[in-house]
């Protein structure tokens, strides 16, 4: 008879432990999704990319603490977080990755496909680079995550299909920086392969997610406008103009090839905000206001959003072969266009996130016509869009 009370006590203890475990589990990466499924959440942003979209919270394989990027609260939200708030989503499934702050100077961030980088630099010992998860890897991580996230803890009858998912893909910055060091023909070939690889992975996503698939793919920002590149003006005077010329040409080529391929894509809806135009508008507004003048559209009449359009809120300095951020001494980072020499400030990210949300609300896709037609000829054009795209060389090439 004493066995029964002991059994009851043991069962009660096990129940309490299981309850505490489930509470802890909901704060874990996989457990977080289980918790969301129980609550019936059905609106999300799925984020792929590099430093410009990484929220710092990871669904799978979080980086070691030594390689993790610590977000300063003064920096504000990333544009993907702004997009989520604007759309009223429940959560962000983040698979984007940032370059570790202690990374060596030769390191680079997330690419579209690291295999393309290996092909582009056959004589380079790529094993020495601690490459981050490229877009291709991130997509496979997401697909594996989707298969696993509901296997534990949620009965089938309670599983809810997402009412909507918006996918964001912010890649190309590091690809462009890397391939700009190649001869022009080789750089263009690597860019063509990268654009092709980007849409091959979008096709893979489209085969496994609910339709219609909505994807936000921002155009690239002119890399030469970033403070990191501009800082080379004094240290690399001999080749600065040549490097700038090459980067601007390749940046134009990338965005043109991206837009052309996206406009022919038929497996979902592509929304393409242009961060570079948003940045240039703010720079122009600051310049006009400082000159006490305005243009025909009224730019320059109002107090500009940014007081500092070239100087970042944080400056970088070399120390022990690592990039260490040092405060610039300016209290109000919100008045800076750039947070550091590579990233935009929070208010600048607000502009991008709101622009992306506006495109989604208005259903302003770049491929609406081809989605409506859906003909075989258009499908062939989609497959050949990158290969058939050409951009004339500027003088001197």
Coordinates of C-alpha atoms in Angstrom, one line a residue, residues 34-219:
X34 CA 6.3 25.6 -30.3
X35 CA 4.9 28.3 -28.0
X36 CA 3.9 30.4 -31.0
X37 CA 2.1 27.4 -32.6
X38 CA 0.1 26.8 -29.3
X39 CA -0.9 30.5 -29.3
X40 CA -2.0 30.3 -32.9
X41 CA 0.4 32.9 -34.2
X42 CA 0.2 33.0 -38.0
X43 CA 2.1 36.1 -39.2
X44 CA 5.8 36.2 -39.6
X45 CA 8.8 37.6 -41.5
X46 CA 11.4 35.1 -42.5
X47 CA 14.8 36.9 -42.8
X48 CA 17.8 35.8 -44.9
X49 CA 20.9 37.8 -45.6
X50 CA 23.9 39.6 -44.1
X51 CA 24.8 42.3 -41.6
X52 CA 22.2 44.7 -43.0
X53 CA 19.3 42.5 -42.0
X54 CA 20.6 40.3 -39.1
X55 CA 18.5 40.8 -36.0
X56 CA 20.9 39.0 -33.7
X57 CA 18.3 36.4 -32.7
X58 CA 18.8 33.0 -34.4
X59 CA 16.5 30.1 -35.0
X60 CA 19.3 27.6 -35.6
X61 CA 23.0 27.4 -34.9
X62 CA 23.6 30.7 -33.0
X63 CA 27.2 31.8 -33.1
X64 CA 29.5 31.4 -30.1
X65 CA 29.5 34.4 -27.8
X66 CA 32.9 35.4 -28.9
X67 CA 31.6 35.8 -32.5
X68 CA 28.2 37.3 -31.6
X69 CA 27.4 40.9 -32.5
X70 CA 26.2 42.9 -29.5
X71 CA 23.4 45.2 -30.5
X72 CA 23.7 48.7 -29.0
X73 CA 20.2 49.9 -28.0
X74 CA 21.1 53.3 -29.3
X75 CA 21.4 51.9 -32.8
X76 CA 17.7 51.2 -33.1
X77 CA 15.8 48.7 -35.1
X78 CA 17.0 46.9 -38.2
X79 CA 14.9 47.4 -41.3
X80 CA 13.5 43.9 -41.1
X81 CA 12.3 44.6 -37.5
X82 CA 10.7 47.8 -38.8
X83 CA 9.0 45.9 -41.6
X84 CA 7.6 43.4 -39.0
X85 CA 6.2 46.1 -36.9
X86 CA 4.7 47.9 -39.9
X87 CA 2.9 44.8 -41.1
X88 CA 1.9 43.7 -37.6
X89 CA 3.7 40.4 -37.7
X90 CA 4.0 38.1 -34.7
X91 CA 7.6 37.2 -35.0
X92 CA 10.7 37.1 -37.1
X93 CA 12.4 33.8 -38.1
X94 CA 16.0 35.1 -38.5
X95 CA 18.5 33.2 -40.5
X96 CA 20.7 36.1 -41.6
X97 CA 24.3 36.4 -40.3
X98 CA 26.6 39.2 -39.5
X99 CA 30.4 39.4 -39.8
X100 CA 31.9 38.9 -36.3
X101 CA 33.2 42.1 -34.8
X102 CA 36.6 40.5 -34.2
X103 CA 36.9 39.1 -37.7
X104 CA 40.3 39.6 -39.5
X105 CA 40.6 42.2 -42.2
X106 CA 40.6 39.5 -44.9
X107 CA 37.3 38.1 -43.8
X108 CA 34.0 38.8 -45.5
X109 CA 30.3 38.4 -44.6
X110 CA 27.5 36.3 -45.9
X111 CA 27.5 35.7 -49.7
X112 CA 24.8 34.4 -52.0
X113 CA 26.8 31.2 -52.6
X114 CA 30.3 30.6 -51.2
X115 CA 30.9 28.0 -53.9
X116 CA 30.8 30.8 -56.5
X117 CA 33.4 32.6 -54.5
X118 CA 35.6 29.5 -54.5
X119 CA 35.2 29.3 -58.3
X120 CA 36.0 33.0 -58.7
X121 CA 39.2 32.7 -56.7
X122 CA 40.6 29.3 -57.6
X123 CA 44.2 30.1 -56.5
X124 CA 43.1 31.3 -53.1
X125 CA 43.2 29.1 -50.1
X126 CA 39.5 29.5 -49.2
X127 CA 39.9 27.2 -46.2
X128 CA 41.6 30.0 -44.3
X129 CA 38.4 32.1 -44.4
X130 CA 35.9 31.6 -41.7
X131 CA 33.0 32.1 -44.1
X132 CA 29.6 32.7 -42.6
X133 CA 26.4 30.9 -43.6
X134 CA 25.7 32.0 -47.2
X135 CA 22.2 32.5 -48.5
X136 CA 22.1 29.0 -50.0
X137 CA 23.0 27.5 -46.5
X138 CA 20.4 29.7 -44.8
X139 CA 17.7 28.5 -47.1
X140 CA 18.5 24.9 -46.3
X141 CA 18.6 25.7 -42.6
X142 CA 15.1 27.2 -42.9
X143 CA 13.7 24.2 -44.7
X144 CA 15.1 21.8 -42.1
X145 CA 13.8 24.0 -39.4
X146 CA 10.3 24.0 -40.9
X147 CA 10.3 20.2 -40.9
X148 CA 11.3 20.0 -37.3
X149 CA 9.7 22.8 -35.5
X150 CA 6.3 21.1 -35.1
X151 CA 7.5 17.6 -34.4
X152 CA 7.5 18.1 -30.6
X153 CA 4.9 19.3 -28.3
X154 CA 2.0 20.5 -30.5
X155 CA -0.9 18.1 -31.4
X156 CA -1.8 18.0 -35.1
X157 CA -5.2 19.5 -34.5
X158 CA -3.7 22.6 -33.0
X159 CA -1.1 23.3 -35.7
X160 CA -2.0 26.4 -37.7
X161 CA -0.8 27.1 -41.2
X162 CA 0.7 30.6 -41.4
X163 CA -1.8 33.2 -42.5
X164 CA 1.0 34.9 -44.3
X165 CA 4.8 34.8 -44.4
X166 CA 7.0 37.5 -45.9
X167 CA 10.5 36.5 -46.9
X168 CA 13.3 39.1 -46.9
X169 CA 16.6 38.6 -48.7
X170 CA 19.3 41.2 -48.2
X171 CA 22.5 39.9 -49.8
X172 CA 25.1 41.2 -52.3
X173 CA 27.2 43.7 -50.3
X174 CA 30.0 41.3 -49.6
X175 CA 29.7 39.6 -53.0
X176 CA 30.2 43.0 -54.7
X177 CA 33.2 43.9 -52.5
X178 CA 34.9 40.6 -53.1
X179 CA 34.3 40.4 -56.9
X180 CA 35.3 44.0 -57.4
X181 CA 38.9 42.8 -56.9
X182 CA 38.7 40.6 -60.0
X183 CA 39.2 41.5 -63.6
X184 CA 36.0 43.0 -65.0
X185 CA 35.0 40.1 -67.1
X186 CA 35.5 37.6 -64.2
X187 CA 33.6 40.0 -61.9
X188 CA 30.7 40.1 -64.2
X189 CA 30.7 36.3 -64.6
X190 CA 30.6 35.9 -60.8
X191 CA 27.8 38.4 -60.4
X192 CA 25.8 36.6 -63.1
X193 CA 26.2 33.4 -61.3
X194 CA 25.3 35.0 -58.0
X195 CA 22.1 36.5 -59.3
X196 CA 21.2 33.1 -60.9
X197 CA 22.0 31.4 -57.6
X198 CA 19.9 33.8 -55.6
X199 CA 16.8 32.9 -57.7
X200 CA 17.6 29.2 -57.8
X201 CA 17.3 29.3 -54.0
X202 CA 14.1 31.3 -54.2
X203 CA 12.8 28.6 -56.5
X204 CA 13.7 26.0 -53.9
X205 CA 11.8 28.0 -51.3
X206 CA 8.8 28.4 -53.5
X207 CA 8.5 24.6 -53.9
X208 CA 8.2 24.2 -50.1
X209 CA 6.2 27.1 -48.8
X210 CA 2.6 28.3 -49.1
X211 CA 1.7 30.3 -52.2
X212 CA 1.7 33.1 -53.2
X213 CA 5.2 33.6 -52.0
X214 CA 6.0 37.2 -51.1
X215 CA 9.7 38.2 -51.2
X216 CA 11.3 41.5 -50.3
X217 CA 14.7 41.9 -52.1
X218 CA 16.2 45.4 -51.6
X219 CA 18.5 46.7 -54.3

